[in-house]
């Protein structure tokens, strides 16, 4: 059995970004929770002798919350260029090595050969392997692909299901939903969120269509639904869409940037550039999140809808984007919330996204280059000193 399952763990001499900077501290882990945070060097910590404690000195390395990836194709995405282009399910270490300790899975274009039942089973599989995992119900198209017959009952009765997503608008691959269909779905997820205390949002896939955010803007303008219910993603995929999404922030929406692989963001913005612009414009940064689209297909189509080329999303782009923004001169405490506390806020994950007493022990250790050397998920080491401690069942 893993040491972290049988004893307390004391992380000594860590430079905490919680995500706000707390300075050099010691952190006590008990089971899967953060039990205490102490000032480093302020006297001996009193722990009963009969309690086994493993002490690890990190010599001032950075300690952050684990990343929360709200948009990942955990069963694999793709398929836009034939069945052979379906991406396989994403393995555990694809997430943990990238610093992801909580993931939210979804279906995309292919909600025909892939099912919500399969998605939910993969959530349970990742949980068995030690990751915190949840999912959206539905997919690109209306009517939604659900398990119980409606999104509302999926959210109410299936614990891992937190909302609807990724529901496609302004995209030739969407079902071309009407305004009435969009607001009906938004109402379902909102009410289900009120009943359960879950996120209760509809996570919108945004394509390159000229209508961009019109359906969301109209829904906020013409209905009583709270703006937070409408959560658009991929908003940095083209520049006009990014400009419109920035305006949505003033309405109370949270927007989600995609950490596209380097060199694939055209005709949009790299996530690091979009974040830099948001800081320069003094936008409400607490309403901006960053996700990977891990396992998803990143296709490029011509105006006739013909596939020109494709890439695939990877969770590792989250850390790469973080480093890229820091290289632009932004501070860690400015960008880190977009991967941690901001995501936990919109998704209503009450015990995640921060380093605080009583929160889940989902933690990352970074070196001076902001490379992730150690990953702890729910109090268990998945990566230590750049070595894999836990692999997925078929890895």
Short mmCIF file of C-alpha atoms in Angstrom, two decimals:
data_model
loop_
_atom_site.label_atom_id
_atom_site.label_comp_id
_atom_site.label_asym_id
_atom_site.label_seq_id
_atom_site.Cartn_x
_atom_site.Cartn_y
_atom_site.Cartn_z
CA UNK A 1 0.00 0.00 0.00
CA UNK A 2 1.21 3.51 -0.79
CA UNK A 3 2.88 5.36 2.12
CA UNK A 4 0.44 8.24 1.81
CA UNK A 5 -2.43 5.87 2.56
CA UNK A 6 -0.89 4.67 5.83
CA UNK A 7 0.67 7.75 7.43
CA UNK A 8 0.64 11.50 7.71
CA UNK A 9 2.76 13.40 5.21
CA UNK A 10 4.53 16.63 6.15
CA UNK A 11 5.63 18.74 3.21
CA UNK A 12 8.35 21.00 4.61
CA UNK A 13 9.82 24.20 3.26
CA UNK A 14 7.41 24.75 0.37
CA UNK A 15 6.75 28.11 -1.29
CA UNK A 16 2.95 28.10 -1.44
CA UNK A 17 0.83 29.68 -4.14
CA UNK A 18 -2.64 28.86 -2.87
CA UNK A 19 -3.15 30.24 -5.62
CA UNK A 20 -2.34 33.53 -3.87
CA UNK A 21 1.23 33.61 -2.50
CA UNK A 22 1.53 32.53 1.16
CA UNK A 23 5.33 32.30 1.39
CA UNK A 24 7.40 29.46 2.84
CA UNK A 25 5.26 27.03 4.83
CA UNK A 26 4.94 23.43 5.99
CA UNK A 27 1.82 21.51 4.99
CA UNK A 28 0.44 18.48 6.83
CA UNK A 29 -1.52 15.96 4.78
CA UNK A 30 -3.85 13.51 6.54
CA UNK A 31 -5.56 10.97 4.31
CA UNK A 32 -6.87 12.87 1.29
CA UNK A 33 -7.11 16.27 3.00
CA UNK A 34 -4.92 19.21 3.93
CA UNK A 35 -4.92 18.98 7.74
CA UNK A 36 -2.78 21.97 8.69
CA UNK A 37 -0.52 24.71 7.33
CA UNK A 38 2.35 25.97 9.48
CA UNK A 39 4.91 28.76 9.21
CA UNK A 40 8.17 27.08 8.31
CA UNK A 41 10.83 27.23 10.98
CA UNK A 42 8.48 28.52 13.69
CA UNK A 43 9.15 25.76 16.15
CA UNK A 44 8.54 22.03 16.21
CA UNK A 45 5.18 20.73 15.07
CA UNK A 46 3.51 18.68 17.80
CA UNK A 47 2.24 15.34 16.49
CA UNK A 48 1.64 12.34 18.77
CA UNK A 49 4.58 9.93 18.59
CA UNK A 50 2.36 6.97 17.79
CA UNK A 51 1.25 8.62 14.55
CA UNK A 52 3.59 7.71 11.68
CA UNK A 53 4.69 10.80 9.75
CA UNK A 54 6.67 10.92 6.53
CA UNK A 55 8.59 14.20 6.30
CA UNK A 56 9.68 15.54 2.88
CA UNK A 57 11.81 18.69 2.60
CA UNK A 58 11.26 20.48 -0.72
CA UNK A 59 13.94 23.16 -0.17
CA UNK A 60 11.73 26.08 -1.11
CA UNK A 61 10.13 24.57 -4.23
CA UNK A 62 6.78 25.97 -5.36
CA UNK A 63 3.61 24.22 -4.16
CA UNK A 64 0.33 24.89 -5.99
CA UNK A 65 -3.14 23.37 -6.16
CA UNK A 66 -3.60 20.67 -8.77
CA UNK A 67 -4.99 21.79 -12.12
CA UNK A 68 -8.72 21.37 -12.79
CA UNK A 69 -9.34 20.59 -16.48
CA UNK A 70 -12.98 21.34 -17.23
CA UNK A 71 -12.91 20.21 -20.84
CA UNK A 72 -11.36 16.86 -21.80
CA UNK A 73 -12.43 14.06 -24.12
CA UNK A 74 -11.63 11.27 -21.69
CA UNK A 75 -13.16 8.61 -23.95
CA UNK A 76 -11.36 10.09 -26.95
CA UNK A 77 -12.63 12.63 -29.46
CA UNK A 78 -12.20 13.05 -33.18
CA UNK A 79 -13.81 11.09 -35.97
CA UNK A 80 -14.33 14.04 -38.32
CA UNK A 81 -12.24 12.36 -41.02
CA UNK A 82 -13.65 8.86 -40.71
CA UNK A 83 -13.76 6.14 -38.09
CA UNK A 84 -9.98 5.66 -38.23
CA UNK A 85 -9.52 9.19 -36.83
CA UNK A 86 -11.34 8.46 -33.56
CA UNK A 87 -8.94 9.24 -30.72
CA UNK A 88 -8.46 6.44 -28.16
CA UNK A 89 -9.43 7.01 -24.50
CA UNK A 90 -6.98 9.20 -22.63
CA UNK A 91 -4.80 7.38 -20.08
CA UNK A 92 -4.39 8.38 -16.45
CA UNK A 93 -0.81 9.64 -16.70
CA UNK A 94 -1.70 11.90 -19.64
CA UNK A 95 -3.51 13.93 -17.01
CA UNK A 96 -1.44 13.41 -13.87
CA UNK A 97 1.94 14.05 -15.53
CA UNK A 98 0.46 17.31 -16.81
CA UNK A 99 -0.60 18.34 -13.30
CA UNK A 100 -4.30 17.63 -13.76
CA UNK A 101 -5.77 16.21 -10.55
CA UNK A 102 -9.43 16.88 -11.42
CA UNK A 103 -10.93 16.37 -14.87
CA UNK A 104 -14.37 16.91 -16.38
CA UNK A 105 -15.07 14.65 -19.36
CA UNK A 106 -17.40 15.30 -22.28
CA UNK A 107 -18.60 14.20 -25.67
CA UNK A 108 -18.09 16.32 -28.77
CA UNK A 109 -18.90 15.98 -32.46
CA UNK A 110 -19.39 12.23 -32.19
CA UNK A 111 -22.27 11.71 -29.79
CA UNK A 112 -23.51 8.93 -32.09
CA UNK A 113 -20.94 6.13 -31.82
CA UNK A 114 -19.89 7.42 -28.38
CA UNK A 115 -22.40 7.50 -25.54
CA UNK A 116 -22.94 9.25 -22.23
CA UNK A 117 -23.02 5.79 -20.62
CA UNK A 118 -19.49 5.15 -21.89
CA UNK A 119 -18.42 8.61 -20.74
CA UNK A 120 -19.76 8.00 -17.23
CA UNK A 121 -18.06 4.60 -17.04
CA UNK A 122 -14.73 6.22 -17.94
CA UNK A 123 -15.30 8.75 -15.14
CA UNK A 124 -15.68 5.88 -12.70
CA UNK A 125 -12.58 4.21 -14.13
CA UNK A 126 -10.44 7.32 -13.63
CA UNK A 127 -11.77 7.60 -10.09
CA UNK A 128 -10.69 4.03 -9.39
CA UNK A 129 -7.22 4.99 -10.59
CA UNK A 130 -7.08 7.93 -8.16
CA UNK A 131 -8.16 10.95 -10.19
CA UNK A 132 -11.08 13.21 -9.27
CA UNK A 133 -13.35 12.90 -12.31
CA UNK A 134 -16.73 14.30 -13.34
CA UNK A 135 -18.56 14.78 -16.63
CA UNK A 136 -21.00 16.87 -18.62
CA UNK A 137 -24.08 15.24 -20.12
CA UNK A 138 -25.05 15.59 -23.77
CA UNK A 139 -22.74 16.53 -26.59
CA UNK A 140 -22.74 18.78 -29.63
CA UNK A 141 -26.30 18.11 -30.69
CA UNK A 142 -29.97 18.60 -29.85
CA UNK A 143 -31.70 16.45 -28.67
CA UNK A 144 -29.01 15.66 -26.14
CA UNK A 145 -27.43 12.27 -25.64
CA UNK A 146 -28.43 11.47 -22.04
CA UNK A 147 -28.76 8.42 -19.78
CA UNK A 148 -32.03 9.05 -17.93
CA UNK A 149 -33.88 10.78 -20.75
CA UNK A 150 -33.23 14.40 -19.81
CA UNK A 151 -30.32 16.58 -18.80
CA UNK A 152 -32.15 17.69 -15.67
CA UNK A 153 -32.55 14.15 -14.34
CA UNK A 154 -29.00 13.16 -15.38
CA UNK A 155 -27.67 16.04 -13.26
CA UNK A 156 -30.07 15.35 -10.40
CA UNK A 157 -29.59 11.60 -10.12
CA UNK A 158 -26.09 10.86 -11.45
CA UNK A 159 -23.56 12.21 -8.97
CA UNK A 160 -20.61 12.79 -11.37
CA UNK A 161 -22.75 14.75 -13.89
CA UNK A 162 -22.44 18.50 -13.22
CA UNK A 163 -24.10 20.18 -16.22
CA UNK A 164 -24.55 20.11 -20.01
CA UNK A 165 -21.66 20.12 -22.45
CA UNK A 166 -20.10 20.57 -24.86
CA UNK A 167 -23.16 21.87 -26.69
CA UNK A 168 -22.22 23.27 -30.08
CA UNK A 169 -23.27 26.62 -31.52
CA UNK A 170 -21.92 28.71 -34.41
CA UNK A 171 -20.42 25.60 -35.97
CA UNK A 172 -21.26 23.65 -39.15
CA UNK A 173 -21.04 20.45 -37.06
CA UNK A 174 -23.74 21.61 -34.63
CA UNK A 175 -27.45 20.72 -34.84
CA UNK A 176 -28.12 24.39 -35.64
CA UNK A 177 -30.17 24.80 -32.44
CA UNK A 178 -32.90 27.40 -32.20
CA UNK A 179 -33.01 30.06 -29.53
CA UNK A 180 -35.89 28.24 -27.82
CA UNK A 181 -33.92 25.00 -27.68
CA UNK A 182 -30.90 26.74 -26.18
CA UNK A 183 -32.81 28.50 -23.42
CA UNK A 184 -34.79 25.34 -22.60
CA UNK A 185 -31.53 23.44 -22.06
CA UNK A 186 -30.09 26.32 -20.05
CA UNK A 187 -33.18 26.32 -17.86
CA UNK A 188 -32.89 22.56 -17.29
CA UNK A 189 -29.28 22.71 -16.16
CA UNK A 190 -29.85 25.82 -14.04
CA UNK A 191 -32.76 24.28 -12.11
CA UNK A 192 -30.89 20.99 -11.71
CA UNK A 193 -27.95 22.94 -10.32
CA UNK A 194 -30.22 24.66 -7.79
CA UNK A 195 -31.65 21.31 -6.69
CA UNK A 196 -28.29 19.56 -6.31
CA UNK A 197 -25.77 22.29 -5.57
CA UNK A 198 -23.83 21.32 -8.68
CA UNK A 199 -22.42 23.64 -11.33
CA UNK A 200 -25.69 23.80 -13.28
CA UNK A 201 -24.15 25.45 -16.33
CA UNK A 202 -24.26 24.74 -20.05
CA UNK A 203 -20.75 24.49 -21.45
CA UNK A 204 -20.94 25.77 -25.05
CA UNK A 205 -18.60 24.68 -27.80
CA UNK A 206 -18.03 27.72 -30.02
CA UNK A 207 -17.14 27.22 -33.67
CA UNK A 208 -16.00 29.71 -36.29
CA UNK A 209 -19.49 30.66 -37.46
CA UNK A 210 -20.27 34.32 -38.08
CA UNK A 211 -23.08 34.30 -35.49
CA UNK A 212 -20.49 33.71 -32.78
CA UNK A 213 -22.16 34.36 -29.39
CA UNK A 214 -25.51 35.73 -30.60
CA UNK A 215 -27.59 32.98 -28.99
CA UNK A 216 -25.93 33.48 -25.60
CA UNK A 217 -26.13 37.28 -25.80
CA UNK A 218 -29.83 37.07 -26.63
CA UNK A 219 -30.50 34.60 -23.81
CA UNK A 220 -28.90 36.90 -21.26
CA UNK A 221 -30.79 39.89 -22.66
CA UNK A 222 -34.24 38.29 -22.99
CA UNK A 223 -34.52 35.73 -20.17
CA UNK A 224 -34.25 35.67 -16.40
CA UNK A 225 -31.51 33.02 -16.47
CA UNK A 226 -28.30 34.07 -14.66
CA UNK A 227 -25.36 34.85 -16.93
CA UNK A 228 -23.16 32.30 -15.10
CA UNK A 229 -25.31 29.51 -16.59
CA UNK A 230 -23.84 30.26 -20.05
CA UNK A 231 -20.21 29.10 -20.23
CA UNK A 232 -18.62 29.40 -23.70
CA UNK A 233 -15.34 27.61 -24.47
CA UNK A 234 -12.78 27.82 -27.32
CA UNK A 235 -13.36 31.59 -27.27
CA UNK A 236 -9.79 32.27 -28.41
CA UNK A 237 -10.22 30.19 -31.61
CA UNK A 238 -10.65 33.34 -33.71
CA UNK A 239 -10.09 37.00 -32.98
CA UNK A 240 -13.63 38.40 -33.48
CA UNK A 241 -15.00 35.66 -31.20
CA UNK A 242 -12.47 36.57 -28.52
CA UNK A 243 -13.47 40.22 -28.69
CA UNK A 244 -17.15 39.33 -28.28
CA UNK A 245 -16.40 36.96 -25.40
CA UNK A 246 -14.53 39.70 -23.54
CA UNK A 247 -17.72 41.77 -23.65
CA UNK A 248 -19.63 38.88 -22.08
CA UNK A 249 -17.50 39.16 -18.94
CA UNK A 250 -19.24 42.41 -18.02
CA UNK A 251 -22.57 40.53 -18.09
CA UNK A 252 -21.35 38.02 -15.47
CA UNK A 253 -20.38 35.12 -17.74
CA UNK A 254 -17.31 32.98 -17.20
CA UNK A 255 -15.39 32.31 -20.42
CA UNK A 256 -13.07 29.39 -21.09
CA UNK A 257 -9.88 29.65 -23.12
CA UNK A 258 -8.45 26.59 -24.85
CA UNK A 259 -4.76 25.82 -24.44
CA UNK A 260 -4.22 24.95 -28.10
CA UNK A 261 -0.97 23.15 -28.96
CA UNK A 262 1.74 25.61 -29.98
CA UNK A 263 1.37 26.79 -33.56
CA UNK A 264 -2.26 25.67 -34.02
CA UNK A 265 -4.15 28.72 -32.72
CA UNK A 266 -4.44 30.59 -36.03
CA UNK A 267 -6.66 32.38 -36.96
CA UNK A 268 -7.17 32.94 -33.25
CA UNK A 269 -4.96 33.69 -30.28
CA UNK A 270 -2.62 31.44 -28.36
CA UNK A 271 -4.04 31.15 -24.85
CA UNK A 272 -1.00 32.92 -23.40
CA UNK A 273 -1.62 35.89 -25.70
CA UNK A 274 -5.32 35.99 -24.82
CA UNK A 275 -4.46 35.98 -21.11
CA UNK A 276 -1.92 38.77 -21.59
CA UNK A 277 -4.55 40.89 -23.37
CA UNK A 278 -7.09 40.23 -20.61
CA UNK A 279 -4.58 41.47 -18.03
CA UNK A 280 -3.67 44.55 -20.08
CA UNK A 281 -7.36 45.41 -20.52
CA UNK A 282 -8.01 44.94 -16.80
CA UNK A 283 -10.79 42.46 -17.45
CA UNK A 284 -12.28 40.50 -14.50
CA UNK A 285 -9.70 37.71 -14.47
CA UNK A 286 -11.63 35.70 -11.89
CA UNK A 287 -14.18 34.95 -14.65
CA UNK A 288 -11.62 33.42 -17.02
CA UNK A 289 -10.66 29.74 -17.03
CA UNK A 290 -8.29 27.62 -19.10
CA UNK A 291 -8.87 24.04 -20.30
CA UNK A 292 -6.97 21.62 -22.53
CA UNK A 293 -9.47 19.94 -24.88
CA UNK A 294 -7.32 16.91 -24.06
CA UNK A 295 -8.05 13.90 -26.27
CA UNK A 296 -10.15 16.06 -28.57
CA UNK A 297 -9.73 16.61 -32.27
CA UNK A 298 -8.55 20.09 -33.29
CA UNK A 299 -9.57 20.20 -36.96
CA UNK A 300 -9.18 22.98 -39.49
CA UNK A 301 -11.97 23.22 -42.08
CA UNK A 302 -12.28 25.24 -45.27
CA UNK A 303 -15.41 27.39 -45.95
CA UNK A 304 -17.14 24.36 -47.51
CA UNK A 305 -16.70 22.31 -44.32
CA UNK A 306 -13.95 20.11 -45.79
CA UNK A 307 -11.24 19.01 -43.34
CA UNK A 308 -7.83 20.47 -44.23
CA UNK A 309 -5.73 19.18 -41.35
CA UNK A 310 -6.06 18.28 -37.68
CA UNK A 311 -4.21 18.07 -34.40
CA UNK A 312 -5.30 16.68 -31.05
CA UNK A 313 -5.60 18.32 -27.66
CA UNK A 314 -3.26 17.31 -24.86
CA UNK A 315 -3.44 18.07 -21.15
CA UNK A 316 0.25 19.01 -21.20
CA UNK A 317 -0.67 22.27 -22.98
CA UNK A 318 -2.01 23.60 -19.66
CA UNK A 319 1.43 23.70 -18.07
CA UNK A 320 2.99 24.90 -21.32
CA UNK A 321 0.54 27.81 -21.42
CA UNK A 322 1.28 28.66 -17.79
CA UNK A 323 5.02 28.82 -18.50
CA UNK A 324 4.45 30.85 -21.67
CA UNK A 325 2.46 33.48 -19.75
CA UNK A 326 5.11 33.66 -17.04
CA UNK A 327 7.75 34.16 -19.73
CA UNK A 328 5.72 37.18 -20.87
CA UNK A 329 6.25 38.68 -17.41
CA UNK A 330 2.90 37.85 -15.82
CA UNK A 331 2.96 36.64 -12.23
CA UNK A 332 2.14 33.11 -11.14
CA UNK A 333 -0.63 34.34 -8.85
CA UNK A 334 -2.26 36.13 -11.82
CA UNK A 335 -2.46 33.09 -14.11
CA UNK A 336 -2.70 30.14 -11.70
CA UNK A 337 -6.34 30.82 -10.66
CA UNK A 338 -7.43 30.21 -14.26
CA UNK A 339 -6.32 26.60 -13.79
CA UNK A 340 -7.45 26.19 -10.19
CA UNK A 341 -9.70 28.42 -8.07
CA UNK A 342 -11.57 30.08 -10.96
CA UNK A 343 -12.49 26.66 -12.33
CA UNK A 344 -13.54 25.39 -8.90
CA UNK A 345 -15.74 28.47 -8.50
CA UNK A 346 -17.71 28.10 -11.74
CA UNK A 347 -18.01 24.33 -11.29
CA UNK A 348 -18.91 24.62 -7.59
CA UNK A 349 -16.17 22.24 -6.48
CA UNK A 350 -16.15 23.34 -2.86
CA UNK A 351 -13.01 21.50 -1.69
CA UNK A 352 -10.78 22.03 -4.70
CA UNK A 353 -8.75 24.72 -6.39
CA UNK A 354 -7.00 26.09 -3.28
CA UNK A 355 -4.39 25.13 -0.72
CA UNK A 356 -6.29 25.57 2.52
CA UNK A 357 -7.11 23.52 5.59
CA UNK A 358 -9.92 21.08 4.89
CA UNK A 359 -9.43 21.15 1.13
CA UNK A 360 -8.56 18.08 -0.91
CA UNK A 361 -4.85 17.22 -1.01
CA UNK A 362 -4.50 17.80 -4.76
CA UNK A 363 -1.08 19.38 -5.04
CA UNK A 364 1.72 20.11 -7.50
CA UNK A 365 5.39 20.79 -6.85
CA UNK A 366 7.22 22.95 -9.39
CA UNK A 367 10.91 23.69 -9.79
CA UNK A 368 12.45 27.10 -10.55
CA UNK A 369 11.53 26.68 -14.24
CA UNK A 370 7.88 26.01 -13.29
CA UNK A 371 8.22 22.41 -14.46
CA UNK A 372 5.96 19.99 -12.58
CA UNK A 373 8.15 17.51 -10.69
CA UNK A 374 5.65 16.04 -8.21
CA UNK A 375 1.89 15.44 -8.36
CA UNK A 376 -0.35 14.44 -5.46
CA UNK A 377 -4.02 13.58 -6.09
CA UNK A 378 -6.28 13.06 -3.07
CA UNK A 379 -3.28 12.60 -0.80
CA UNK A 380 -1.56 9.99 -2.98
CA UNK A 381 1.61 10.61 -4.97
CA UNK A 382 1.14 9.95 -8.68
CA UNK A 383 4.47 11.48 -9.62
CA UNK A 384 7.54 12.07 -7.44
CA UNK A 385 10.87 13.53 -8.49
CA UNK A 386 9.73 13.25 -12.11
CA UNK A 387 9.11 9.53 -11.67
CA UNK A 388 5.75 7.86 -12.30
CA UNK A 389 4.36 6.36 -9.11
CA UNK A 390 0.95 5.25 -10.40
CA UNK A 391 0.01 4.21 -13.93
CA UNK A 392 -3.38 3.65 -15.47
CA UNK A 393 -4.62 0.08 -15.65
CA UNK A 394 -3.57 -0.42 -19.29
CA UNK A 395 -0.59 1.93 -19.39
#
